[in-house]
Coordinates of N, CA and C and ligand atoms in Angstrom, one line a residue:
X1 N -64.8 21.4 28.6 CA -64.5 22.6 28.3 C -62.4 22.2 28.7
X2 N -61.5 23.4 28.2 CA -60.5 23.4 28.1 C -60.0 24.6 29.6
X3 N -59.2 24.2 30.4 CA -59.2 25.3 31.2 C -57.8 25.8 30.7
X4 N -57.6 26.8 31.0 CA -57.0 28.0 30.9 C -55.9 28.6 31.8
X5 N -54.8 29.0 31.2 CA -54.0 30.0 32.4 C -53.9 31.5 31.9
X6 N -54.4 32.1 32.5 CA -54.5 33.8 32.7 C -53.6 34.5 33.3
X7 N -52.9 35.3 32.7 CA -52.4 36.4 33.3 C -53.0 37.7 33.3
X8 N -53.1 38.5 34.6 CA -54.2 40.0 34.8 C -52.9 40.5 35.2
X9 N -52.3 41.3 34.8 CA -51.8 42.1 34.7 C -51.7 44.1 34.8
X10 N -51.3 45.0 34.7 CA -51.3 46.3 34.9 C -50.8 47.2 36.1
X11 N -51.3 48.2 35.8 CA -50.8 49.6 37.2 C -51.2 49.9 38.4
X12 N -50.6 49.6 39.3 CA -50.6 49.1 40.6 C -52.2 50.3 40.7
X13 N -52.8 50.0 41.5 CA -53.9 50.9 41.7 C -55.2 51.1 40.4
X14 N -55.1 49.8 40.1 CA -56.3 49.3 38.7 C -57.0 49.1 38.5
X15 N -57.1 48.5 40.3 CA -58.6 47.2 40.3 C -58.1 45.9 39.9
X16 N -57.0 45.4 39.9 CA -57.2 44.3 39.0 C -57.2 43.1 39.9
X17 N -56.7 43.6 41.3 CA -56.9 42.4 42.4 C -58.7 42.6 42.7
X18 N -59.3 43.7 42.6 CA -60.5 43.0 43.2 C -61.0 42.9 41.9
X19 N -61.0 42.8 40.7 CA -62.0 41.8 39.1 C -61.3 40.8 40.0
X20 N -59.8 39.9 39.5 CA -60.4 38.6 40.5 C -60.4 38.0 41.4
X21 N -60.8 38.7 42.6 CA -60.7 38.3 43.7 C -62.5 37.9 43.1
X22 N -62.9 39.1 43.3 CA -64.4 38.6 42.5 C -64.6 37.7 41.9
X23 N -64.2 37.2 40.4 CA -64.2 36.0 40.1 C -63.5 35.0 40.8
X24 N -62.7 34.9 41.6 CA -62.7 33.5 42.2 C -63.5 33.3 43.3
X25 N -64.2 33.8 43.6 CA -65.0 34.0 44.8 C -66.3 33.2 43.6
X26 N -66.7 33.8 43.4 CA -68.1 33.8 42.1 C -68.1 32.4 42.0
X27 N -67.3 32.1 40.8 CA -66.8 30.7 40.3 C -65.6 29.5 40.9
X28 N -66.6 28.0 40.6 CA -65.7 26.9 41.2 C -64.5 26.2 40.0
X29 N -65.1 27.0 39.3 CA -63.7 26.4 38.2 C -62.5 27.3 37.5
X30 N -62.0 28.1 38.5 CA -61.0 29.1 38.4 C -60.6 29.2 39.7
X31 N -59.3 29.5 39.9 CA -59.0 29.7 40.8 C -57.4 30.5 40.8
X32 N -56.9 31.5 41.8 CA -55.9 31.8 41.0 C -54.3 31.1 42.2
X33 N -52.9 31.6 41.1 CA -52.4 31.0 41.7 C -51.5 31.0 42.8
X34 N -50.7 30.0 43.8 CA -50.0 30.3 44.9 C -48.7 30.6 44.2
X35 N -48.3 31.6 45.2 CA -46.7 31.6 44.2 C -45.3 30.8 45.8
X36 N -44.1 30.8 45.4 CA -43.9 30.1 46.5 C -42.9 31.6 46.5
X37 N -42.3 31.6 48.0 CA -41.4 32.4 48.4 C -40.5 32.1 49.0
X38 N -39.5 32.8 49.8 CA -38.1 32.5 51.2 C -38.6 33.9 51.6
X39 N -39.6 34.2 51.7 CA -39.7 35.4 52.9 C -40.5 34.6 54.0
X40 N -40.5 35.2 55.0 CA -41.4 34.3 57.0 C -42.9 34.5 56.0
X41 N -44.1 33.9 57.0 CA -45.3 34.9 57.0 C -45.6 35.4 57.4
X42 N -46.0 36.5 57.4 CA -46.9 37.0 58.4 C -48.0 36.2 59.2
X43 N -48.0 37.2 60.2 CA -49.1 36.8 61.4 C -50.6 36.4 60.1
X44 N -50.9 35.0 60.5 CA -52.1 34.8 59.6 C -52.1 34.1 58.0
X45 N -51.1 34.3 58.0 CA -51.0 33.2 56.4 C -50.9 32.0 56.1
X46 N -51.3 31.6 55.2 CA -51.5 29.8 55.7 C -50.7 29.3 54.3
X47 N -49.9 28.0 54.9 CA -48.6 28.1 54.1 C -49.7 26.9 53.1
X48 N -49.3 27.4 51.4 CA -50.1 26.4 50.9 C -51.6 27.6 49.9
X49 N -51.5 28.5 50.7 CA -52.9 29.0 51.1 C -52.5 30.7 50.1
X50 N -51.7 31.7 51.3 CA -51.3 32.5 51.1 C -50.1 32.3 49.8
X51 N -49.2 31.9 50.1 CA -47.5 31.6 49.7 C -47.9 29.8 49.7
X52 N -46.8 29.6 48.9 CA -45.6 28.1 49.4 C -44.6 29.1 49.9
X53 N -44.3 28.4 51.2 CA -42.9 29.4 52.0 C -41.8 28.1 52.0
X54 N -40.9 28.6 51.6 CA -39.7 27.7 50.9 C -38.5 28.0 51.5
X55 N -37.4 27.3 52.0 CA -36.2 28.0 52.4 C -35.4 28.5 51.3
X56 N -34.4 29.3 52.0 CA -33.7 30.0 50.1 C -33.4 28.8 49.7
X57 N -32.5 27.9 50.5 CA -32.2 26.5 49.8 C -33.2 25.5 48.6
X58 N -34.5 25.1 49.2 CA -35.4 24.4 48.1 C -35.8 25.6 47.3
X59 N -36.0 26.8 46.9 CA -35.9 27.8 46.8 C -35.2 27.4 45.3
X60 N -33.7 27.7 45.8 CA -32.5 27.9 44.3 C -32.8 26.4 43.9
X61 N -33.0 25.0 44.4 CA -33.4 23.5 44.5 C -34.2 23.6 43.0
X62 N -35.7 24.0 43.4 CA -36.1 24.6 42.3 C -36.3 25.3 41.1
X63 N -34.9 26.3 41.5 CA -34.4 26.6 40.0 C -33.5 25.8 39.2
X64 N -32.8 25.4 39.9 CA -32.4 25.0 38.9 C -33.2 23.4 38.5
X65 N -34.1 22.6 38.9 CA -35.2 21.8 38.2 C -35.8 22.6 38.0
X66 N -35.5 23.8 37.6 CA -36.7 24.4 36.3 C -38.1 25.2 36.4
X67 N -38.4 24.7 37.8 CA -39.7 24.6 38.5 C -40.4 26.0 38.3
X68 N -40.0 26.8 38.3 CA -40.3 28.5 37.8 C -41.2 28.5 36.7
X69 N -42.5 28.8 36.4 CA -42.8 30.1 35.5 C -42.0 31.4 35.2
X70 N -42.2 32.2 36.4 CA -41.2 32.7 36.2 C -40.9 33.2 37.7
X71 N -39.4 34.0 38.0 CA -39.1 34.4 39.5 C -38.7 36.0 40.2
X72 N -38.7 36.1 41.0 CA -38.1 37.2 40.6 C -37.6 37.5 42.2
X73 N -37.0 38.7 42.4 CA -36.2 39.0 44.5 C -36.9 40.2 44.2
X74 N -37.5 40.6 45.6 CA -38.4 41.9 45.9 C -38.2 41.8 47.2
X75 N -37.2 43.2 47.9 CA -37.1 43.2 49.0 C -35.7 42.1 50.2
X76 N -34.7 41.6 49.2 CA -34.2 40.7 49.5 C -34.5 39.2 49.5
X77 N -36.1 38.6 49.1 CA -36.4 37.4 49.0 C -37.2 37.1 48.1
X78 N -37.3 35.9 47.7 CA -37.4 35.2 46.4 C -38.9 34.9 46.5
X79 N -39.2 35.5 45.2 CA -40.9 34.9 44.8 C -40.5 33.8 43.3
X80 N -42.1 33.4 43.0 CA -41.9 32.7 42.0 C -42.9 31.8 42.0
X81 N -43.5 31.6 40.6 CA -44.9 30.8 39.5 C -44.2 29.4 39.7
X82 N -44.8 28.8 40.8 CA -44.5 27.0 40.7 C -45.4 26.3 39.2
X83 N -44.3 26.2 38.7 CA -44.4 25.2 37.2 C -45.2 24.4 37.7
X84 N -45.0 23.3 38.5 CA -45.6 22.0 39.1 C -47.3 22.3 39.8
X85 N -47.5 23.4 40.5 CA -48.8 23.2 41.1 C -49.4 24.3 39.8
X86 N -49.2 25.3 39.2 CA -50.1 25.5 38.2 C -50.0 24.0 37.0
X87 N -49.4 23.5 36.6 CA -50.1 22.4 35.9 C -50.6 21.4 36.6
X88 N -51.1 21.3 37.7 CA -51.2 20.1 38.1 C -52.8 21.0 38.5
X89 N -53.0 21.7 38.5 CA -54.5 23.0 38.9 C -54.9 22.6 37.7
X90 N -53.9 22.7 36.5 CA -54.5 23.3 34.8 C -55.1 21.9 34.3
X91 N -55.5 20.8 35.7 CA -56.1 19.5 34.9 C -57.6 19.4 34.8
X92 N -57.7 20.4 36.4 CA -59.4 20.5 36.7 C -60.0 21.7 37.0
X93 N -59.0 23.0 36.6 CA -59.5 24.4 36.5 C -58.5 25.5 36.2
X94 N -59.5 26.3 35.2 CA -58.2 27.7 35.2 C -57.7 28.0 36.2
X95 N -56.8 28.9 36.1 CA -56.0 29.3 36.5 C -55.5 31.3 36.4
X96 N -55.4 31.8 37.2 CA -55.0 32.8 37.3 C -53.8 33.5 38.0
X97 N -52.8 34.1 37.1 CA -52.0 34.6 37.8 C -52.0 36.1 37.9
X98 N -52.0 36.8 39.1 CA -52.0 37.9 38.9 C -50.3 38.8 39.4
X99 N -50.1 39.1 38.2 CA -49.0 39.3 38.1 C -48.7 40.2 37.6
X100 N -47.1 41.0 37.7 CA -46.5 41.9 37.2 C -46.8 42.3 35.9
X101 N -46.3 42.9 35.0 CA -45.9 43.3 33.4 C -44.5 41.9 33.1
X102 N -44.1 42.6 33.7 CA -42.7 42.2 33.7 C -42.7 40.3 33.5
X103 N -43.3 39.9 34.4 CA -43.3 38.6 35.4 C -44.7 37.8 34.7
X104 N -45.5 38.8 33.9 CA -46.4 37.6 33.3 C -45.9 37.8 31.5
X105 N -45.0 38.4 31.2 CA -44.4 38.7 29.7 C -43.0 37.2 30.1
X106 N -42.8 37.0 31.2 CA -41.3 36.3 31.5 C -42.1 34.6 31.5
X107 N -43.3 34.7 31.8 CA -44.3 33.7 32.0 C -44.1 33.1 30.7
X108 N -45.1 33.7 29.6 CA -45.6 33.6 28.0 C -44.1 33.0 27.5
X109 N -43.0 33.6 27.7 CA -41.9 32.3 27.4 C -41.8 30.4 27.5
X110 N -42.4 30.6 29.1 CA -42.1 29.3 29.4 C -43.6 28.9 28.6
X111 N -44.4 29.4 28.9 CA -45.6 29.0 28.8 C -46.7 29.8 27.9
X112 N -46.6 29.5 26.4 CA -46.8 30.1 25.2 C -48.1 30.1 25.6
X113 N -49.2 29.2 26.1 CA -50.3 29.1 25.5 C -50.9 30.2 26.5
X114 N -49.8 30.8 27.6 CA -51.0 31.8 28.2 C -51.5 32.7 27.5
X115 N -53.3 33.5 28.5 CA -53.8 34.5 28.1 C -53.0 35.5 28.7
X116 N -52.4 37.1 27.6 CA -52.2 38.2 28.8 C -53.7 39.0 28.5
X117 N -53.9 39.8 30.0 CA -54.6 40.2 29.8 C -54.4 41.2 30.5
X118 N -54.2 42.5 30.4 CA -54.0 44.1 30.9 C -55.3 44.8 31.3
X119 N -55.3 45.0 32.5 CA -55.8 46.3 32.9 C -55.3 47.5 33.1
X120 N -56.4 48.3 31.8 CA -55.8 50.0 32.4 C -57.1 50.5 32.9
X121 N -55.8 51.9 33.2 CA -57.2 52.7 34.2 C -58.2 53.4 33.0
X122 N -59.3 54.3 33.3 CA -60.1 55.0 32.5 C -59.0 56.1 32.0
X123 N -58.3 57.2 33.5 CA -57.5 57.8 33.1 C -56.2 57.2 34.0
X124 N -54.8 57.9 32.9 CA -53.7 57.5 33.0 C -53.2 58.5 33.8
X125 N -54.1 59.9 33.6 CA -53.6 61.3 34.5 C -54.2 61.2 35.7
X126 N -55.4 60.5 35.8 CA -56.4 60.7 37.3 C -55.5 59.5 37.8
X127 N -55.3 58.4 37.4 CA -54.1 57.6 38.3 C -52.8 58.4 38.6
X128 N -52.4 58.7 37.9 CA -51.4 59.2 38.2 C -51.6 60.6 39.2
X129 N -52.5 61.9 39.2 CA -52.6 62.3 40.0 C -53.3 61.9 41.7
X130 N -53.8 60.2 41.4 CA -54.1 59.5 42.8 C -52.7 59.8 43.1
X131 N -51.9 58.9 42.1 CA -51.0 58.2 43.3 C -49.7 59.8 43.6
X132 N -49.8 60.9 43.2 CA -49.3 61.7 43.8 C -49.5 62.8 44.4
X133 N -50.9 62.7 44.6 CA -51.8 63.0 46.1 C -51.5 62.5 46.8
X134 N -51.5 61.1 46.9 CA -51.5 60.3 48.0 C -50.4 60.5 49.6
X135 N -49.0 61.5 48.0 CA -48.0 62.3 49.2 C -47.5 61.0 50.5
X136 N -47.5 59.5 50.0 CA -47.1 59.1 51.0 C -45.6 58.1 50.8
X137 N -45.1 58.9 49.5 CA -43.5 58.5 48.9 C -42.5 59.7 48.6
X138 N -41.3 59.7 48.7 CA -40.8 60.4 48.7 C -40.3 60.6 47.1
X139 N -39.8 62.0 47.0 CA -40.2 62.2 45.6 C -39.5 61.0 44.4
X140 N -37.8 60.4 45.3 CA -37.8 60.1 44.1 C -38.4 57.9 44.2
X141 N -39.4 57.9 44.4 CA -40.1 56.6 44.9 C -41.2 56.9 43.7
X142 N -42.1 58.0 44.4 CA -42.8 58.7 43.1 C -42.4 58.7 41.6
X143 N -41.2 58.6 41.6 CA -40.1 58.9 40.0 C -40.8 57.5 39.4
X144 N -40.2 56.6 40.3 CA -40.4 55.0 40.1 C -41.3 55.2 40.0
X145 N -42.3 55.2 40.3 CA -43.2 54.8 40.1 C -44.6 54.8 38.9
X146 N -43.8 56.2 38.5 CA -44.4 56.9 37.7 C -44.4 56.1 36.6
X147 N -42.5 56.3 36.1 CA -42.0 55.7 35.3 C -42.6 53.9 34.3
X148 N -43.0 53.6 36.3 CA -43.0 52.2 35.9 C -44.9 51.7 35.2
X149 N -45.5 52.3 35.6 CA -46.9 53.0 34.9 C -47.0 53.0 33.0
X150 N -46.1 54.1 33.1 CA -45.8 54.7 31.8 C -45.0 53.3 31.1
X151 N -44.2 52.3 31.7 CA -43.4 51.5 31.0 C -44.8 50.2 30.6
X152 N -45.8 49.9 31.9 CA -46.3 48.8 31.9 C -47.4 48.8 30.9
X153 N -48.1 50.5 30.6 CA -49.1 50.5 29.8 C -48.5 50.6 28.5
X154 N -47.3 51.4 28.3 CA -46.7 50.8 26.6 C -46.1 49.4 25.9
X155 N -46.5 48.0 27.2 CA -46.5 46.6 26.4 C -47.8 46.4 25.7
X156 N -48.8 47.1 26.0 CA -50.1 46.8 25.7 C -50.3 45.9 24.5
X157 N -48.5 46.5 23.1 CA -49.2 45.8 21.9 C -49.1 43.9 22.7
X158 N -48.3 43.7 23.2 CA -47.7 42.3 23.6 C -49.2 41.6 24.2
X159 N -49.7 42.8 24.7 CA -50.9 41.6 25.4 C -52.6 41.2 24.5
X160 N -53.3 40.2 24.7 CA -54.0 39.4 23.8 C -55.4 39.9 24.6
X161 N -55.3 41.2 25.1 CA -56.9 41.5 25.5 C -56.3 42.8 26.2
X162 N -56.8 43.7 26.4 CA -56.8 45.3 26.8 C -58.0 45.9 27.3
X163 N -58.0 45.7 28.5 CA -59.4 46.2 28.8 C -59.6 47.3 30.2
X164 N -60.0 48.4 29.2 CA -60.0 49.5 30.8 C -60.9 49.5 31.5
X165 N -60.9 49.6 32.6 CA -61.7 49.3 34.0 C -62.5 50.6 34.3
X166 N -63.8 51.1 33.6 CA -64.5 52.0 34.1 C -65.3 52.1 34.9
X167 N -65.8 50.7 34.8 CA -67.0 50.0 35.4 C -66.8 48.8 35.9
X168 N -66.9 48.5 36.8 CA -65.6 47.4 37.9 C -66.7 46.5 37.2
X169 N -68.0 45.9 37.4 CA -68.9 45.2 36.8 C -69.3 44.3 35.1
X170 N -68.2 45.8 34.6 CA -67.5 45.2 33.3 C -66.6 45.2 32.7
X171 N -66.1 45.5 33.9 CA -64.5 44.8 33.6 C -64.9 43.0 33.6
X172 N -65.2 43.2 34.9 CA -65.2 41.5 35.4 C -66.1 40.4 34.4
X173 N -67.1 41.3 33.4 CA -68.0 40.5 32.8 C -66.9 40.2 31.1
X174 N -66.3 41.1 31.5 CA -64.9 40.9 30.1 C -63.9 39.7 30.4
X175 N -63.5 39.6 31.8 CA -62.2 38.4 31.9 C -63.5 37.6 31.9
X176 N -64.0 37.6 32.3 CA -65.4 36.3 32.2 C -65.2 35.6 31.1
X177 N -66.0 36.7 30.1 CA -65.9 36.5 28.6 C -64.1 35.8 28.3
X178 N -63.7 36.7 28.3 CA -62.5 35.6 28.1 C -62.1 34.4 28.1
X179 N -62.1 34.3 29.9 CA -62.4 32.9 30.4 C -63.1 31.4 29.8
X180 N -64.2 32.0 29.2 CA -64.9 31.3 28.9 C -65.0 30.7 27.3
X181 N -64.5 32.2 26.5 CA -64.2 32.6 25.1 C -63.1 31.3 24.6
X182 N -61.8 31.7 25.7 CA -60.5 31.1 25.5 C -60.7 29.6 25.5
X183 N -61.5 29.1 27.1 CA -61.6 27.9 27.5 C -62.2 26.8 26.4
X184 N -63.2 27.5 25.9 CA -64.0 26.6 25.1 C -63.1 26.9 23.2
X185 N -62.8 27.6 22.6 CA -62.1 27.4 21.2 C -61.0 26.9 21.8
X186 N -60.3 26.7 23.2 CA -58.6 26.0 23.0 C -59.3 24.4 23.3
X187 N -60.6 24.2 23.1 CA -60.7 22.7 22.9 C -60.0 21.3 22.1
Ligands
LIG1 P1 -45.4 40.3 49.7 O1 -44.3 39.6 50.4 O2 -46.0 42.0 50.5 O3 -46.8 39.6 49.7 O4 -45.1 40.6 48.3 C1 -43.8 41.2 47.8 C2 -43.7 41.2 46.3 O5 -43.6 40.5 45.9 C3 -45.3 42.3 45.6 O6 -44.7 43.2 44.8 C4 -45.6 41.1 44.8 O7 -46.4 41.2 43.8 C5 -44.6 40.5 44.5 N1 -44.3 39.2 44.3 C6 -45.4 37.9 44.7 N2 -45.1 37.0 44.7 C7 -44.9 36.3 44.0 C8 -44.4 35.6 42.6 O8 -44.9 34.7 42.0 N3 -43.5 36.2 41.6 C9 -43.0 37.4 41.3 N4 -41.8 37.6 40.0 N5 -43.7 38.3 42.3 C10 -44.0 38.2 43.1

């Protein structure tokens, strides 16, 4: 069976992390991509497992060499999806990228075979109410988050698959079916 590159994206709080982690834990033919970053490791983080920790110079050199399928800056540090790691891993396993909507659409430009999966909440209103209810953010950043949620869901048409996570086990089974189905037909 050929192995595929899949991006699993969707708004924060939609459960995509749980879906991806569960699939990776139960299957040895699927792994999650390891991103590169210029931020310092936090306690307990292992180089090559949580991230590849790079100096800024090294990261910039790899940008020059076009070794990133996408990259971005967050909180003053660079983060990117390494092309070499993904391509090497795809020789033996399928690879899942758990990245945001913008990131996954950027990867698609570099890697057209990418299978785009969006995980959506059963109720957008309910997810918004939960974000607002947390009360952990000031009005400005809450506004940004809500606008981002609308923007992300509005990209639905660019995606190959749209999965509503109203039941976790069903959503996991649907993502696995895509992994198997896409793997088979891509032979
Ligand atoms: P953290 O430093 O907390 O691990 O991650 C900070 C932010 O970087 C998060 O929003 C995370 O989603 C984002 N991030 C992690 N890896 C990548 C990547 O490979 N590409 C992009 N564009 N963002 C990433």
